[in-house]
Amino acid sequence: MNKYLLSGLMAVCLCCLSCERIPGGTENHSFRAEKGMMDLRNVDFSKGPIISLRGGWEFYWSRLVDPGEFKKTVPVPMTGHLDLPGLWNGYRADGKTLGGAGYATFRLLVRVPPGERLYGIKITEMESAYRLWVNGKLLAETGVVGTTAASARPSWERAEAYFHENAPVLDMVLQMSNFSHRKGGPEEVIRFGSGGSIARYKSWRYGIELFLVGSILIMGIYHLIIFMIRRTERSALYFSLLCFSVSLRTLLSGEKIFLDLFPGIDWGFHVAVEYLVLFVVVTAFTLFFYSMFREEMSRWVVRVVTAIALLFGIIVLMSKPVFFTNLIIPYQVVLLSVGLYNIGATVVAVYRGKPGALVYLAGVVLLFITIVSDVMYNTLLIDTSLLVPVSTAIGLFVFIMSQSVIL
């Protein structure tokens, strides 16, 4: 029975990770902006497609250009073009290589089919404050865009904007500033479609994350109760800690449900908690594996992973986000190393015929694939933006379900 349950979970997860169908339509990646222009005149928005506004946007560095300035006879001096989603980190402007701090304006002209309709725009991760206009109308604003660290205020709130328009061209102007994070710029894709398709997409993403949080949280409570009844079951304790930390991590990422539950919370506190929870997830994962397969895993690995988590946690608590957000790169190395070691040790356990080892191996391999995918996406090496960052949460969900079978 166990293998059939696990097979079903794997099939559901792989289906979620590979499928591009969403309620109301399909996310279309085939269109691409070229030199600040995107042509969508042949798109039938009545069928609910969601268009990723990716490609080359006009880029104006160290300038907060208001939409009205583009209508003047004297053209605004353009720095160049920047591919979105992307960061201005590493961009060459005025003979200098840009870092994460600064401010800029982006512009994209979108040609749409004739006729008036209700459009929608879905905005996710921006580093770390922005304002968006369409045809001169301010539609979305998160944080406070400024030209200095003192005048700017970061925010990670998610936003959707809806507007009626009958103009043949949509003039999108995006102002951004960042003085608080190591990365600067529109890190994730901006999605565009009919108002209904964007609203359904938002509900779909929100629903998936709430389902994951609730399911994993219930399993965490259940295994904590098991440990309270049978105190020798350390694996149940570590498993419950893993479940609680994964649930909180899911609330903090993705659609940032945490911000809806606690509106107005300080951005720096939010970032710090997100990083600390990640350290707890990896540590709990390592402790749980050691409790299951002590003969295959070295105690020193547990000590090293725990020590690194404590060290990085102290740095987070004692520094500002603009500094400690740089920790994510070395910690991703730790995360991938732990995953590879875990897989290797589990293979040994399978070879030795340990009970539950095969189920554990299947779950951890799938989890490792989703982690690698998200790490590569977060470093802008690949684009798997449909489910990121919930793909790792789905991988963790399947892993946790498979381990609950073992326990």
Coordinates of C-alpha atoms in Angstrom, one line a residue:
M1 CA 0.0 0.0 0.0
N2 CA 2.8 2.4 0.8
K3 CA 4.4 2.3 -2.6
Y4 CA 1.0 3.0 -4.2
L5 CA 0.4 6.0 -2.0
L6 CA 3.9 7.3 -2.7
S7 CA 3.5 6.8 -6.4
G8 CA 0.3 8.8 -6.4
L9 CA 1.9 11.6 -4.5
M10 CA 4.8 11.7 -6.9
A11 CA 2.5 11.8 -9.9
V12 CA 0.5 14.7 -8.5
C13 CA 3.7 16.6 -7.7
L14 CA 5.3 16.1 -11.1
C15 CA 2.0 17.0 -12.7
C16 CA 2.0 20.3 -10.8
L17 CA 5.6 21.1 -11.6
S18 CA 5.3 20.4 -15.3
C19 CA 1.8 21.7 -16.1
E20 CA 1.4 25.2 -17.4
R21 CA -2.4 25.1 -17.3
I22 CA -3.9 27.5 -14.8
P23 CA -7.6 28.3 -14.0
G24 CA -8.9 30.5 -16.8
G25 CA -6.2 29.9 -19.4
T26 CA -2.5 29.3 -20.1
E27 CA 0.5 31.3 -19.1
N28 CA 2.1 32.3 -22.4
H29 CA 5.9 32.6 -22.6
S30 CA 6.1 32.9 -26.4
F31 CA 5.9 36.7 -26.6
R32 CA 9.0 38.8 -25.9
A33 CA 9.6 42.5 -25.7
E34 CA 12.1 43.9 -28.1
K35 CA 13.7 47.3 -27.5
G36 CA 10.8 48.4 -25.2
M37 CA 8.0 47.2 -27.5
M38 CA 5.7 44.1 -27.3
D39 CA 3.1 43.3 -29.9
L40 CA 0.0 41.5 -28.5
R41 CA -2.5 42.5 -31.2
N42 CA -3.1 38.9 -32.2
V43 CA -3.9 37.7 -28.7
D44 CA -7.5 36.7 -27.9
F45 CA -7.8 37.9 -24.3
S46 CA -11.3 36.4 -24.1
K47 CA -9.7 32.9 -23.9
G48 CA -7.9 34.0 -20.7
P49 CA -4.2 33.8 -21.6
I50 CA -1.7 35.3 -19.2
I51 CA 1.2 37.0 -20.9
S52 CA 4.6 37.2 -19.3
L53 CA 5.9 40.7 -19.9
R54 CA 9.5 39.5 -20.4
G55 CA 12.2 40.8 -22.6
G56 CA 13.9 44.1 -23.2
W57 CA 12.4 47.1 -21.4
E58 CA 13.7 50.6 -21.8
F59 CA 16.0 51.4 -18.9
Y60 CA 16.7 54.8 -17.4
W61 CA 19.3 54.5 -14.6
S62 CA 19.4 57.0 -11.7
R63 CA 16.3 58.7 -13.0
L64 CA 12.7 58.6 -11.8
V65 CA 10.9 59.5 -15.0
D66 CA 7.3 60.5 -14.7
P67 CA 5.0 59.2 -17.6
G68 CA 4.3 62.8 -18.7
E69 CA 8.0 63.3 -19.5
F70 CA 7.8 60.7 -22.3
K71 CA 5.3 62.9 -24.2
K72 CA 7.6 65.9 -24.4
T73 CA 9.2 66.7 -27.7
V74 CA 12.7 66.3 -26.3
P75 CA 13.3 62.6 -25.7
V76 CA 14.4 61.4 -22.3
P77 CA 18.0 60.1 -22.4
M78 CA 17.9 56.3 -22.2
T79 CA 20.6 54.3 -20.5
G80 CA 19.8 51.2 -22.6
H81 CA 17.6 48.1 -22.4
L82 CA 17.3 45.6 -19.6
D83 CA 15.8 42.2 -19.9
L84 CA 13.0 41.6 -17.4
P85 CA 12.7 39.7 -15.2
G86 CA 16.2 40.7 -14.2
L87 CA 18.4 42.7 -11.9
W88 CA 20.4 45.8 -12.6
N89 CA 23.2 44.3 -10.6
G90 CA 26.2 43.9 -13.0
Y91 CA 24.7 46.2 -15.6
R92 CA 27.3 48.6 -17.2
A93 CA 26.1 52.3 -17.0
D94 CA 28.2 55.4 -17.5
G95 CA 31.3 53.2 -17.5
K96 CA 30.5 51.7 -14.1
T97 CA 29.2 48.3 -13.1
L98 CA 26.0 48.7 -11.0
G99 CA 25.5 47.1 -7.6
G100 CA 22.2 46.5 -5.9
A101 CA 21.6 50.0 -4.5
G102 CA 20.1 52.7 -6.6
Y103 CA 16.9 53.7 -8.5
A104 CA 15.7 53.6 -12.1
T105 CA 12.8 53.8 -14.5
F106 CA 11.6 51.1 -16.9
R107 CA 9.3 51.5 -19.8
L108 CA 7.4 49.1 -22.1
L109 CA 4.9 49.9 -24.9
V110 CA 2.4 47.1 -25.4
R111 CA 0.3 46.9 -28.5
V112 CA -3.1 45.3 -27.8
P113 CA -6.2 44.4 -29.9
P114 CA -8.8 47.1 -30.6
G115 CA -11.7 47.6 -28.3
E116 CA -12.3 48.4 -24.6
R117 CA -11.8 45.6 -22.1
L118 CA -10.8 45.0 -18.4
Y119 CA -7.1 44.2 -18.1
G120 CA -5.2 43.0 -15.1
I121 CA -1.5 43.0 -14.0
K122 CA 0.0 40.7 -11.5
I123 CA 3.3 41.8 -9.8
T124 CA 5.3 39.7 -7.4
E125 CA 8.9 40.0 -6.4
M126 CA 10.4 43.5 -6.8
E127 CA 13.6 44.7 -5.1
S128 CA 12.4 46.6 -3.2
A129 CA 9.9 49.4 -3.9
Y130 CA 8.1 50.4 -7.1
R131 CA 5.4 52.5 -8.7
L132 CA 3.6 51.4 -11.9
W133 CA 1.7 53.6 -14.3
V134 CA -0.3 52.5 -17.4
N135 CA -1.2 55.3 -19.9
G136 CA -0.4 57.9 -17.2
K137 CA -2.6 56.3 -14.5
L138 CA -0.9 55.1 -11.3
L139 CA -2.1 51.6 -10.8
A140 CA 0.2 50.0 -8.2
E141 CA 2.6 51.2 -5.6
T142 CA 4.5 49.2 -3.0
G143 CA 6.8 50.7 -0.5
V144 CA 8.1 54.2 -1.1
V145 CA 10.3 54.9 -4.1
G146 CA 13.1 57.3 -3.3
T147 CA 16.5 58.5 -4.5
T148 CA 18.2 57.9 -1.2
A149 CA 18.1 55.3 1.6
A150 CA 16.5 57.9 3.8
S151 CA 13.7 58.7 1.4
A152 CA 12.9 55.2 0.3
R153 CA 11.0 52.5 2.1
P154 CA 11.2 48.8 1.0
S155 CA 8.3 46.4 0.8
W156 CA 7.5 42.9 -0.4
E157 CA 3.8 43.2 -0.6
R158 CA 2.2 41.5 -3.6
A159 CA -0.1 43.6 -5.9
E160 CA -2.6 43.1 -8.6
A161 CA -4.0 46.0 -10.6
Y162 CA -7.1 46.1 -12.8
F163 CA -8.1 48.8 -15.3
H164 CA -10.4 49.5 -18.3
E165 CA -8.7 50.6 -21.4
N166 CA -9.5 51.0 -25.1
A167 CA -6.3 52.6 -26.4
P168 CA -4.4 50.5 -29.0
V169 CA -1.1 50.9 -27.0
L170 CA -0.5 50.6 -23.3
D171 CA 2.4 52.8 -22.1
M172 CA 3.8 51.0 -19.0
V173 CA 6.2 53.0 -16.8
L174 CA 7.8 51.3 -13.8
Q175 CA 9.8 53.3 -11.2
M176 CA 11.9 51.3 -8.8
S177 CA 14.4 52.0 -6.0
N178 CA 16.4 49.7 -3.7
F179 CA 18.8 50.6 -0.8
S180 CA 18.0 47.7 1.5
H181 CA 18.6 44.4 -0.4
R182 CA 21.7 43.0 -2.1
K183 CA 19.7 42.7 -5.3
G184 CA 18.0 45.6 -7.2
G185 CA 15.4 45.5 -10.0
P186 CA 12.3 43.5 -11.1
E187 CA 13.4 40.1 -10.0
E188 CA 10.3 38.2 -11.1
V189 CA 8.1 38.4 -14.2
I190 CA 5.2 40.8 -14.5
R191 CA 2.1 39.0 -15.7
F192 CA -0.6 40.7 -17.9
G193 CA -4.0 39.5 -19.1
S194 CA -7.7 40.1 -18.8
G195 CA -9.0 41.1 -15.4
G196 CA -10.7 37.8 -14.8
S197 CA -7.7 35.7 -15.7
I198 CA -5.4 37.6 -13.4
A199 CA -7.9 37.4 -10.5
R200 CA -8.2 33.6 -11.0
Y201 CA -4.4 33.3 -11.2
K202 CA -4.1 35.1 -7.9
S203 CA -6.7 32.9 -6.3
W204 CA -5.1 29.8 -7.7
R205 CA -1.7 30.6 -6.3
Y206 CA -3.1 31.7 -2.9
G207 CA -5.2 28.5 -2.7
I208 CA -2.3 26.2 -3.4
E209 CA -0.1 27.9 -0.7
L210 CA -2.9 27.8 1.9
F211 CA -3.5 24.1 1.2
L212 CA 0.2 23.4 1.6
V213 CA 0.4 25.3 4.8
G214 CA -2.6 23.7 6.3
S215 CA -1.7 20.2 5.3
I216 CA 1.9 20.4 6.5
L217 CA 0.9 22.1 9.7
I218 CA -1.6 19.4 10.6
M219 CA 1.0 16.7 10.1
G220 CA 3.4 18.7 12.3
I221 CA 0.8 18.8 15.1
Y222 CA 0.0 15.1 14.7
H223 CA 3.7 14.1 15.0
L224 CA 4.3 16.4 17.9
I225 CA 1.5 14.7 19.8
I226 CA 3.1 11.4 19.0
F227 CA 6.4 12.6 20.5
M228 CA 4.6 13.9 23.6
I229 CA 3.0 10.5 24.1
R230 CA 6.2 8.5 23.3
R231 CA 9.2 10.7 24.3
T232 CA 11.7 8.3 22.9
E233 CA 10.5 9.0 19.3
R234 CA 13.0 11.7 18.5
S235 CA 12.3 11.3 14.8
A236 CA 8.7 12.4 15.4
L237 CA 9.9 15.5 17.2
Y238 CA 12.3 16.5 14.4
F239 CA 9.7 15.7 11.8
S240 CA 7.2 18.0 13.6
L241 CA 9.8 20.8 13.7
L242 CA 10.4 20.3 10.0
C243 CA 6.7 20.6 9.3
F244 CA 6.2 23.8 11.4
S245 CA 9.2 25.5 9.8
V246 CA 8.2 24.6 6.3
S247 CA 4.7 25.9 7.0
L248 CA 6.0 29.2 8.2
R249 CA 8.5 29.4 5.3
T250 CA 5.6 28.9 2.8
L251 CA 3.7 31.8 4.5
L252 CA 6.7 34.0 4.2
S253 CA 7.5 33.3 0.5
G254 CA 5.4 33.1 -2.6
E255 CA 2.3 35.2 -2.2
K256 CA 3.6 36.5 1.1
I257 CA 0.5 35.4 3.0
F258 CA 2.3 36.3 6.2
L259 CA 2.0 40.0 5.2
D260 CA -1.7 39.6 4.8
L261 CA -2.0 38.1 8.2
F262 CA 0.2 40.8 9.8
P263 CA -0.1 43.9 7.7
G264 CA 2.3 46.8 8.3
I265 CA 5.0 44.5 9.7
D266 CA 8.5 45.9 9.3
W267 CA 10.2 44.8 6.1
G268 CA 13.6 44.1 7.8
F269 CA 11.9 41.9 10.4
H270 CA 10.1 40.0 7.6
V271 CA 13.3 39.3 5.7
A272 CA 15.2 38.3 8.9
V273 CA 12.5 35.8 9.8
E274 CA 12.4 34.4 6.3
Y275 CA 16.2 33.7 6.4
L276 CA 16.1 32.3 10.0
V277 CA 13.3 29.9 9.1
L278 CA 15.3 28.7 6.1
F279 CA 18.2 27.8 8.5
V280 CA 15.7 26.0 10.8
V281 CA 14.3 24.0 7.9
V282 CA 17.7 22.7 6.7
T283 CA 18.7 21.9 10.3
A284 CA 15.5 20.1 11.1
F285 CA 15.7 18.1 7.9
T286 CA 19.3 17.0 8.8
L287 CA 18.3 16.0 12.3
F288 CA 15.3 14.1 11.1
F289 CA 17.5 12.2 8.6
Y290 CA 20.1 11.4 11.3
S291 CA 17.3 10.1 13.6
M292 CA 16.2 7.7 10.8
F293 CA 19.5 6.5 9.5
R294 CA 22.2 6.9 12.2
E295 CA 24.4 4.2 10.7
E296 CA 24.5 5.8 7.3
M297 CA 25.0 9.4 8.4
S298 CA 28.0 10.9 10.3
R299 CA 27.2 12.8 13.4
W300 CA 29.8 15.4 12.3
V301 CA 27.5 16.4 9.4
V302 CA 24.7 17.2 11.8
R303 CA 27.1 19.2 13.9
V304 CA 28.5 21.2 11.0
V305 CA 25.0 22.0 9.5
T306 CA 23.8 23.1 13.0
A307 CA 26.9 25.2 13.6
I308 CA 26.6 26.9 10.2
A309 CA 22.9 27.6 10.9
L310 CA 23.7 29.1 14.3
L311 CA 26.5 31.3 12.9
F312 CA 24.4 32.6 10.0
G313 CA 21.5 33.1 12.4
I314 CA 23.6 35.3 14.6
I315 CA 24.8 37.3 11.6
V316 CA 21.2 37.9 10.6
L317 CA 20.2 39.1 14.0
M318 CA 23.2 41.4 14.3
S319 CA 23.2 43.0 10.8
K320 CA 21.0 44.7 8.3
P321 CA 19.3 43.1 5.3
V322 CA 21.5 44.8 2.8
F323 CA 24.4 42.8 4.4
F324 CA 22.9 39.5 5.5
T325 CA 21.0 38.9 2.3
N326 CA 24.4 38.0 0.8
L327 CA 24.3 34.9 3.0
I328 CA 21.8 33.2 0.8
I329 CA 24.5 32.4 -1.8
P330 CA 26.9 30.4 0.5
Y331 CA 23.9 28.9 2.3
Q332 CA 22.5 27.6 -1.1
V333 CA 25.9 25.8 -1.4
V334 CA 25.2 24.3 2.1
L335 CA 21.7 23.4 1.1
L336 CA 22.7 21.6 -2.1
S337 CA 25.6 19.8 -0.3
V338 CA 23.3 18.5 2.4
G339 CA 20.9 17.3 -0.3
L340 CA 23.5 15.4 -2.2
Y341 CA 24.9 13.9 1.0
N342 CA 21.4 12.9 2.0
I343 CA 20.8 11.2 -1.3
G344 CA 24.1 9.3 -1.1
A345 CA 23.6 8.1 2.4
T346 CA 20.0 7.0 1.6
V347 CA 21.3 5.0 -1.4
V348 CA 23.6 3.2 1.1
A349 CA 20.6 2.6 3.4
V350 CA 18.6 1.1 0.5
Y351 CA 21.5 -1.2 -0.4
R352 CA 21.6 -2.4 3.2
G353 CA 17.8 -3.0 3.1
K354 CA 16.8 -0.5 5.8
P355 CA 13.0 -0.3 6.3
G356 CA 11.5 2.7 4.6
A357 CA 14.8 3.7 2.9
L358 CA 13.4 3.3 -0.6
V359 CA 10.4 5.5 0.1
Y360 CA 12.7 8.1 1.8
L361 CA 15.0 8.0 -1.3
A362 CA 12.2 8.7 -3.7
G363 CA 10.9 11.6 -1.6
V364 CA 14.3 13.2 -1.1
V365 CA 15.3 12.9 -4.8
L366 CA 12.1 14.7 -5.9
L367 CA 12.6 17.3 -3.2
F368 CA 16.2 17.8 -4.3
I369 CA 15.1 18.4 -7.9
T370 CA 12.7 21.1 -6.8
I371 CA 15.4 22.8 -4.6
V372 CA 17.9 22.8 -7.5
S373 CA 15.2 24.3 -9.8
D374 CA 14.4 27.1 -7.3
V375 CA 18.1 27.8 -6.6
M376 CA 18.8 28.2 -10.3
Y377 CA 15.7 30.4 -10.7
N378 CA 16.7 32.6 -7.8
T379 CA 20.1 33.1 -9.3
L380 CA 18.5 33.8 -12.7
L381 CA 20.2 30.9 -14.4
I382 CA 16.9 29.4 -15.6
D383 CA 13.2 30.6 -15.8
T384 CA 10.8 28.3 -14.1
S385 CA 8.6 31.1 -12.9
L386 CA 5.2 29.3 -13.1
L387 CA 5.4 27.7 -9.7
V388 CA 8.4 29.2 -8.1
P389 CA 8.7 29.5 -5.2
V390 CA 5.9 27.1 -4.4
S391 CA 7.6 24.3 -6.3
T392 CA 9.9 23.6 -3.3
A393 CA 6.9 23.8 -1.0
I394 CA 5.2 21.1 -3.2
G395 CA 8.4 19.0 -3.1
L396 CA 8.5 19.4 0.7
F397 CA 4.8 18.4 0.9
V398 CA 5.3 15.2 -1.1
F399 CA 8.5 14.5 1.0
I400 CA 6.7 15.0 4.3
M401 CA 3.7 12.9 3.2
S402 CA 6.1 10.0 2.2
Q403 CA 8.0 10.3 5.5
S404 CA 4.7 10.2 7.5
V405 CA 4.1 6.9 5.8
I406 CA 7.5 5.6 7.2
L407 CA 6.9 7.0 10.7

